[in-house]
Each structure stands twice: as C-alpha cells, then as structure tokens.
Amino acid sequence: MARDMSDKEILKMELDQLKKEVSTPRTPVSANCTDTIAFVEGLLPNDPLIKGVPDDKNPYKGDKGGCIIT
Amino acid sequence: MNPKMACQGLQKGETLATLKKECESLKKKLEEDRGKLNDVELHQVAEKVEVVGALSIKTRRVLKGHTNKVLCMDWCKDKRRLVSSSQDGKVIVWDGFTLNKEHGMSMPTTWVMACAYAPSGCAVACGGLDNKCSVIPLSLDSNENCAAKKKTVAMHTNYISGCTFTNSDMQLLSCSGDGTSALWDVESGQLLQSFHGHTSDILSLDLAPSETGNTFVTGGCDKKANVWDMRSGQNIQSFECHESDINCVKYYPSGDAFASASDDATCRFFDLRADREVAVFQKDSIVFGASTVDFSLSGRLLFAGYNDYTINVWDVLKGTRISMMFGHENRVSRVRLSPDGTALCSASWDNTLRIWA
C-alpha cells in the first residue's frame, strides 16, 4: 500500500508509470471530438430525458404515490 | 575511489532529488506530447451542434426510510428496483415504481459507503467502514432475514469506497481508502487481481461498458484518475488535472471517455483516445465540491451532484450548464441513470433518495 512506502519508493513507482505513459498511443483531439459528437447525435432522438417520454409510457409519471413536485 | 565507496556513490546518485527531477522532466514531456494533439477543444468542435431544448425533468418519487445520510445507490437491470446504503448502517432494496421497500438489511457497522446490484438482480453487494465488501443473496421470501446469508468477499485494510459486479454475479471489483482496488471471485472470496498505483484513498470506481473491453477507472484523494487493465493489473492511463480530491468517476456510454467530479468544484471530461482532458464543467458561481456524476443515455447530458444540495445538468458537447435540479435538503452523494435512461435517481445526506423523470 502507498502509505507504507517511503517517499523514494513512491517516486520510483511514479517514474516507472510515467515512462510507460509517455509511449501511450494517442490521436488528435479534433478527430476524437468529432466521433463523440457523431455518437451523441446518433442516440439523441432516443434519449428519454431530452426528448421526453409520453406520460402514459413513463412509469414514473403516474400517481403511484410519493411526491410530485410541479 | 575504492569499490565500496563507488557502490555507495551509485546508490546515493539515485536520491530523492534526482528521482524528482526525472519525474518532472517526464511529466513535462507527457504534457508536451499530449499538447501536440490538442489542436482544438470539444466545445469548439461542437459549435454548430443544435442546442438542447428546455428539459422537463422533475422529482417523481421521494424514497423515505433511511434514518441517516444516504451514501450510495445502484439500479437493478430490471429498471425499477434499486438498492441504497446509508450511514444508518442499513441497506434497502426498493421498488422505484411503487416505493415498496422489498428488503431492509442491517450491517454490522454504520457508514455503508458502497452498494451495488448484481446483474442477475438476485443479490446485492455492500461495504464501508467494516473494510469488507459482502454479497447478500436476495430472498423471494420477504420474511426471511437476508442479512443472515451475507458472505464476505472483499477484504481491504481501510474503508470500502466503491464496489461493482463485473459482467456477471461471479466477480466483484472493489476500491478502498487503503489506496488499492481489487478483483474478487464471489464464490470463493479469492483475490484474482489487485491494482496498485494510487498514493492515497480511492473514492470511486467505474467499469467500462462491456462492449469496450476489460478496463475500469478509479479516482481518489491523490487527485488522479487512473485507467486499469483488469487482466494484467496494469495502470494503462493516468490523468492528473483536478486540484483536489476526485469524488466520482464515470465512463461515457461509448466507453471512449469518462467524467470526474471533484472537491475543486469542477467536473471534467477526459477522452481516452486523445489521452487528455477535453472539457471542464465549471462556473464562478459554483464553489462547492461536486461529489457524483452520470451521463444521460445519449451522452449529451452530464448530471452532477454537489455539496450545495443541487444537481447541475451540463451540456457535455458545449460545456455549458443547461439547468439545475433542486429538491434535496443536503448534499447529493450519488446520481445514477436508470438502465433504460428514462429516469435519474439521486441519493442525499438529507436521508432520502429521489427519482427524477
């Protein structure tokens, strides 16, 4: 566990980790963001919290007890 | 110089100072390499995206029953049941539609900080100050004492801050105040893999959506969010951008990104392929820590619960706040989207849970 390690051991662990991370493959932000946007747009029409669900289809929009705050 | 002195010299060469220096220069290189690919920010790419219309999300249910702070909750795959755990030492299984309490179990310690529903819906896992994560099979007979069948699976040397079943009831992932996370076989209680790297308490973990492979993300008091390979135990990516404790981490529905919530009053969005932070959700007027996050089904909305009792709804693509959800009378400790995306459940230090839809 980290709390049992000396400062030097912790630094060594960090150093080894950093050496690995420097060689991580990565791709441009613009390309990935474009992908993210495409992903969202594809699912957006079916997102119940954005598009809404008709009252009769939504199990929570009924008078089944609890508080309904309008 | 005699050989003995030479050897000592070699060891001394690796002092705290030289290690620090090497770390600093590697961190700088990492920043530079990541920076080279930071040609643009998410909200800039999303400039032409249509704005989200007004949301009509309201409290539809208030779940009362706990006698102290509700610390965690999780949905069952059947989209109606949920499990909650509290400082009062109890774990309750609710029917979210009818508000019926199906099971109520008392744990040996107070502060049950983590709970999770098994994929089959037949069991729940929970843990906290007892430093253990236990699995409790849920009986169909409401008169039966479920807690008696409780089985200890995970054992840490400090509190359990998070737990989740993997893709089956057979394996459990836990994270702890002891700075480690671990994968366990539920049946035998055997430790399958342990994950080391955090230098302080881990406060949250989340498993990648099943289609994207075997990884999970953790966040903690060392301000780092780490991504792990479940099979090898390796820390494959690490992000240190927050200025304070990370209270919660959550994978994006696509599996290619994750969000974090921190005591520094911001939530951040990290793209795993670009290996960097691509959005920060913050406002000058938001000064309280964010404790929990979850996404809407499409990934367009980010729901974040804060210590100022509110839930802020952020537009993930544009980086702006769309609306605020008021209702809780104390800190919001957890928000979770229901499995089909129709509702959001929030747990709070005001002893209640709310279902919003």
XYZ file of C-alpha atoms in Angstrom:
427
model
C 0.000 0.000 0.000
C 1.199 3.502 -0.785
C 1.004 4.676 2.793
C 3.557 2.027 3.771
C 6.052 3.107 1.129
C 8.894 5.587 1.613
C 8.914 8.800 -0.399
C 11.662 7.392 -2.562
C 9.696 4.223 -3.343
C 6.638 6.264 -4.227
C 8.675 8.451 -6.582
C 10.176 5.388 -8.212
C 6.705 3.973 -8.754
C 5.585 7.263 -10.295
C 8.661 7.370 -12.506
C 8.088 3.853 -13.848
C 4.477 4.708 -14.540
C 5.411 7.934 -16.360
C 7.918 6.079 -18.540
C 5.080 3.805 -19.638
C 2.655 6.642 -20.229
C 4.999 8.687 -22.390
C 4.781 5.924 -25.000
C 0.943 5.653 -24.916
C -0.539 5.868 -28.418
C -2.811 8.891 -28.774
C -4.839 10.527 -31.543
C -5.748 14.179 -32.217
C -8.472 15.730 -30.076
C -10.367 17.101 -33.101
C -10.867 13.631 -34.601
C -11.984 12.134 -31.301
C -14.347 15.009 -30.528
C -15.934 14.635 -33.950
C -16.505 10.965 -33.121
C -18.020 11.865 -29.756
C -20.407 14.320 -31.419
C -21.448 11.719 -34.002
C -22.054 9.215 -31.204
C -24.284 11.650 -29.320
C -26.250 12.784 -32.376
C -26.968 9.170 -33.233
C -28.512 8.453 -29.842
C -30.075 11.844 -29.120
C -33.529 11.173 -30.670
C -33.938 8.247 -28.276
C -32.677 9.898 -25.109
C -35.750 9.824 -22.829
C -34.563 12.648 -20.584
C -34.014 15.003 -23.525
C -36.805 14.099 -25.907
C -39.283 13.236 -23.189
C -41.490 10.201 -22.903
C -45.312 10.438 -23.188
C -46.943 10.301 -19.754
C -48.715 7.029 -20.444
C -45.450 5.311 -21.369
C -43.375 6.656 -18.480
C -43.804 4.552 -15.331
C -42.733 7.454 -13.127
C -45.197 9.954 -14.495
C -48.143 8.442 -12.738
C -49.982 8.855 -9.496
C -48.344 5.927 -7.755
C -47.537 7.656 -4.531
C -44.658 9.767 -3.318
C -44.272 13.454 -4.025
C -44.896 15.004 -7.383
C -43.495 18.496 -7.325
C -44.596 20.732 -10.145
C 37.985 5.804 -5.101
C 37.740 2.298 -3.613
C 34.967 -0.055 -4.957
C 32.884 0.179 -1.766
C 32.687 3.949 -1.949
C 31.907 3.752 -5.661
C 28.927 1.484 -4.987
C 27.593 3.748 -2.297
C 28.028 6.637 -4.687
C 25.885 4.846 -7.298
C 23.100 4.271 -4.799
C 23.352 7.795 -3.492
C 23.087 9.006 -7.092
C 19.515 7.801 -7.056
C 18.489 10.287 -4.423
C 15.082 11.745 -3.852
C 16.250 14.824 -5.755
C 17.343 13.011 -8.924
C 14.174 10.893 -8.963
C 12.084 14.029 -8.574
C 13.935 15.686 -11.409
C 13.394 12.710 -13.717
C 9.694 12.660 -12.817
C 9.383 16.359 -13.560
C 11.034 16.071 -16.963
C 8.891 13.080 -17.942
C 5.745 14.874 -16.797
C 6.788 17.809 -18.963
C 7.348 15.555 -21.972
C 3.971 13.911 -21.417
C 2.304 17.313 -21.291
C 4.062 18.370 -24.490
C 3.145 15.194 -26.361
C -0.462 15.453 -25.232
C -0.404 19.146 -26.133
C 0.719 18.472 -29.699
C -2.549 16.662 -30.345
C -4.661 19.265 -28.577
C -5.489 21.088 -31.741
C -8.946 22.099 -30.549
C -11.383 21.832 -27.577
C -14.600 19.784 -27.524
C -16.932 22.772 -27.292
C -15.223 24.354 -30.310
C -15.781 21.273 -32.459
C -19.374 21.283 -31.204
C -20.045 24.921 -32.125
C -22.530 24.097 -34.883
C -24.393 21.456 -32.842
C -28.014 22.370 -32.118
C -28.690 23.459 -28.537
C -30.664 21.180 -26.270
C -34.234 22.402 -25.708
C -35.717 23.019 -22.277
C -35.752 19.885 -20.142
C -38.854 18.804 -18.260
C -37.178 16.731 -15.576
C -38.966 16.780 -12.227
C -38.961 14.839 -8.984
C -41.413 11.969 -9.442
C -40.685 9.913 -6.325
C -39.172 10.598 -2.921
C -37.898 7.468 -1.170
C -38.041 7.837 2.589
C -36.858 5.204 5.014
C -33.242 5.735 5.896
C -32.600 7.435 9.222
C -29.300 8.974 8.271
C -27.309 10.119 5.223
C -27.799 8.015 2.098
C -24.309 7.400 0.749
C -24.777 5.222 -2.295
C -27.347 3.657 -4.591
C -27.475 1.410 -7.627
C -30.181 0.346 -10.079
C -31.211 -3.194 -10.812
C -31.159 -4.199 -14.501
C -34.958 -4.562 -14.350
C -35.092 -0.720 -14.388
C -37.429 -0.495 -11.425
C -35.651 -1.852 -8.392
C -32.804 -0.098 -6.690
C -30.572 -0.627 -3.681
C -29.402 2.118 -1.326
C -26.986 2.178 1.605
C -26.657 4.661 4.414
C -24.727 5.970 7.400
C -27.545 4.410 9.446
C -25.974 1.008 8.717
C -28.886 -0.178 6.602
C -29.120 -1.438 3.039
C -32.613 -1.133 1.499
C -33.924 -2.612 -1.734
C -36.793 -0.534 -3.157
C -39.316 -0.890 -5.936
C -38.934 2.508 -7.584
C -42.401 2.413 -9.170
C -44.435 1.660 -6.033
C -41.991 2.886 -3.339
C -42.358 -0.508 -1.699
C -39.369 -1.499 0.447
C -38.681 -5.062 -0.583
C -35.736 -5.795 1.694
C -34.124 -3.997 4.610
C -30.833 -5.292 5.966
C -28.717 -4.118 8.868
C -24.957 -4.164 8.513
C -22.581 -4.598 11.469
C -21.153 -1.080 11.113
C -22.579 2.317 10.269
C -21.389 4.208 7.137
C -22.187 1.667 4.441
C -20.459 3.722 1.771
C -20.854 1.462 -1.210
C -23.559 -0.769 -2.608
C -24.217 -2.449 -5.936
C -26.897 -4.598 -7.542
C -25.854 -7.913 -9.097
C -26.512 -8.232 -12.857
C -28.947 -11.108 -12.226
C -30.951 -8.992 -9.782
C -30.660 -11.816 -7.246
C -28.084 -10.283 -4.924
C -26.578 -7.029 -3.732
C -23.069 -6.155 -2.566
C -22.215 -3.575 0.086
C -19.344 -2.378 2.208
C -17.976 0.537 4.192
C -16.241 1.124 7.498
C -16.024 -2.593 8.125
C -13.288 -2.670 5.422
C -15.129 -5.537 3.758
C -17.418 -5.907 0.792
C -20.128 -8.514 1.321
C -22.557 -10.129 -1.086
C -26.111 -10.749 0.110
C -28.416 -13.054 -1.886
C -31.936 -11.591 -2.026
C -34.624 -13.939 -0.903
C -38.038 -14.035 -2.560
C -39.490 -14.504 0.897
C -39.742 -11.064 2.461
C -39.900 -12.579 5.932
C -36.535 -14.214 5.583
C -33.588 -12.411 7.119
C -31.338 -11.748 4.143
C -28.523 -10.327 6.204
C -28.017 -13.763 7.768
C -26.906 -15.134 4.374
C -24.337 -12.361 3.943
C -20.988 -13.557 2.639
C -17.724 -11.623 2.907
C -15.961 -11.387 -0.437
C -13.547 -8.440 -0.424
C -11.170 -7.547 2.376
C -9.203 -4.327 2.444
C -7.163 -2.620 5.128
C -9.287 0.515 5.131
C -12.862 1.556 4.292
C -14.614 0.374 1.143
C -15.464 3.402 -1.000
C -16.904 1.670 -4.065
C -17.885 -1.704 -5.429
C -19.397 -3.152 -8.580
C -20.081 -6.581 -10.026
C -18.347 -7.187 -13.328
C -20.411 -8.629 -16.162
C -21.725 -11.480 -14.030
C -22.616 -12.207 -10.420
C -19.355 -14.143 -10.163
C -16.828 -11.345 -9.866
C -16.703 -8.211 -7.757
C -14.494 -5.154 -8.124
C -13.807 -3.081 -5.010
C -11.912 0.117 -4.208
C -10.774 1.350 -0.849
C -9.404 4.039 1.419
C -6.292 1.856 1.544
C -5.371 3.146 -1.938
C -5.896 -0.111 -3.794
C -8.637 -1.697 -5.834
C -9.141 -5.408 -6.293
C -10.997 -8.024 -8.298
C -12.532 -10.923 -6.350
C -14.170 -14.246 -7.086
C -17.519 -14.083 -5.282
C -17.934 -17.813 -4.749
C -14.552 -18.463 -3.110
C -13.661 -14.978 -1.887
C -10.339 -15.377 -3.656
C -8.383 -12.301 -4.722
C -7.996 -12.519 -8.501
C -6.089 -9.311 -9.169
C -5.025 -6.270 -7.211
C -4.333 -2.816 -8.591
C -1.679 -0.529 -7.116
C -0.705 2.977 -8.121
C -2.804 5.493 -6.227
C -0.881 7.245 -3.468
C -3.907 7.977 -1.311
C -7.529 6.900 -0.710
C -9.511 5.800 -3.759
C -13.016 7.268 -3.606
C -14.699 5.879 -6.696
C -14.505 3.317 -9.445
C -16.426 2.596 -12.630
C -16.311 -0.345 -15.005
C -16.071 0.305 -18.767
C -19.245 -0.517 -20.751
C -18.991 -4.213 -21.572
C -18.501 -3.765 -25.335
C -15.283 -1.832 -24.825
C -13.289 -4.492 -23.073
C -11.868 -5.126 -19.686
C -10.908 -1.827 -18.153
C -12.094 0.292 -15.262
C -11.332 3.784 -13.976
C -10.665 4.949 -10.410
C -10.363 8.397 -8.843
C -9.178 9.491 -5.423
C -7.591 11.809 -2.918
C -4.310 11.949 -4.839
C -6.250 13.975 -7.464
C -5.539 11.306 -10.057
C -7.921 9.377 -12.283
C -6.371 6.074 -13.369
C -7.494 3.618 -16.028
C -6.670 -0.041 -15.366
C -6.439 -3.245 -17.378
C -8.417 -5.812 -15.384
C -6.465 -8.807 -16.669
C -2.892 -7.570 -16.245
C -3.402 -5.307 -13.244
C -1.572 -2.538 -15.114
C -2.340 1.150 -14.874
C -2.654 1.993 -18.569
C -3.539 5.694 -18.444
C -3.411 8.355 -15.768
C -4.824 11.870 -15.584
C -3.834 14.482 -13.029
C -5.827 17.629 -13.785
C -8.053 18.202 -10.795
C -6.941 20.494 -7.997
C -8.486 18.453 -5.212
C -9.933 15.030 -4.337
C -11.780 13.231 -7.120
C -15.028 12.007 -5.573
C -16.507 10.187 -8.518
C -15.549 8.811 -11.932
C -17.972 7.567 -14.610
C -17.403 6.101 -18.060
C -19.033 7.689 -21.092
C -21.681 5.473 -22.777
C -19.326 4.958 -25.741
C -16.513 3.764 -23.494
C -14.064 6.172 -25.160
C -14.151 8.789 -22.436
C -15.012 9.327 -18.783
C -16.073 12.163 -16.479
C -14.939 13.027 -12.981
C -16.371 15.101 -10.115
C -14.093 16.812 -7.621
C -13.889 18.842 -4.440
C -12.349 21.577 -6.618
C -15.965 22.348 -7.711
C -15.386 21.206 -11.285
C -16.327 18.178 -13.320
C -14.042 17.216 -16.136
C -14.275 15.134 -19.299
C -11.347 13.010 -20.439
C -11.034 11.482 -23.901
C -9.178 8.167 -23.677
C -8.040 8.062 -27.312
C -6.621 11.585 -27.179
C -5.263 10.748 -23.726
C -6.234 14.135 -22.279
C -8.836 16.308 -20.636
C -11.082 17.829 -23.326
C -13.668 19.724 -21.289
C -14.050 21.337 -17.869
C -17.516 21.955 -16.450
C -17.232 24.904 -14.095
C -18.747 28.272 -13.259
C -17.583 31.085 -10.990
C -20.839 30.752 -9.092
C -20.242 27.069 -8.351
C -17.947 26.927 -5.333
C -18.982 23.724 -3.618
C -17.441 20.348 -4.324
C -19.004 18.025 -6.885
C -19.491 14.562 -5.458
C -21.096 12.491 -8.199
C -21.696 12.364 -11.964
C -23.589 10.343 -14.527
C -24.496 10.751 -18.202
C -27.854 10.631 -19.951
C -28.410 7.788 -22.428
C -27.050 9.641 -25.477
C -24.127 11.107 -23.581
C -25.330 14.636 -24.330
C -26.154 15.484 -20.707
C -23.952 15.228 -17.635
C -25.795 15.186 -14.308
C -23.580 16.293 -11.426
C -24.495 16.330 -7.738
C -22.899 18.920 -5.498
C -22.337 19.695 -1.831
C -24.578 22.768 -2.179
C -27.543 20.352 -2.402
C -28.143 20.861 -6.147
C -27.771 18.758 -9.268
C -26.416 20.689 -12.245
C -27.219 19.466 -15.734
C -24.365 20.176 -18.169
C -24.302 20.021 -21.959
C -21.320 17.719 -22.485
C -20.655 18.949 -26.037
C -20.987 22.678 -25.452
C -19.585 22.775 -21.933
C -22.445 24.928 -20.651
C -24.906 24.381 -17.836
C -28.417 23.688 -19.140
C -30.384 23.595 -15.903
C -30.389 22.914 -12.188
C -32.381 20.329 -10.283
C -33.447 21.478 -6.831
C -35.099 19.410 -4.151
C -32.603 17.813 -1.833
C -32.084 19.407 1.551
C -28.492 18.368 1.993
C -25.506 17.203 -0.077
C -26.175 14.997 -3.068
C -23.970 11.942 -2.647
C -24.860 9.920 -5.724
C -26.692 10.247 -9.044
C -27.387 7.264 -11.291
C -29.257 6.941 -14.562
C -31.737 4.055 -14.747
C -30.712 1.220 -17.118
C -33.059 2.363 -19.917
C -32.269 6.043 -19.460
C -35.811 7.077 -18.524
C -35.004 8.274 -15.017
C -32.260 9.572 -12.762
C -32.027 8.554 -9.126
C -30.250 10.791 -6.617
C -29.177 9.938 -3.070
C -28.577 12.579 -0.429
C -27.356 13.387 3.047
C -30.952 14.533 3.696
C -31.729 10.821 4.282
C -33.815 10.465 1.112
C -33.485 9.349 -2.469
C -35.334 10.989 -5.339
C -36.293 9.664 -8.737
C -36.427 12.305 -11.466
C -38.014 11.843 -14.898
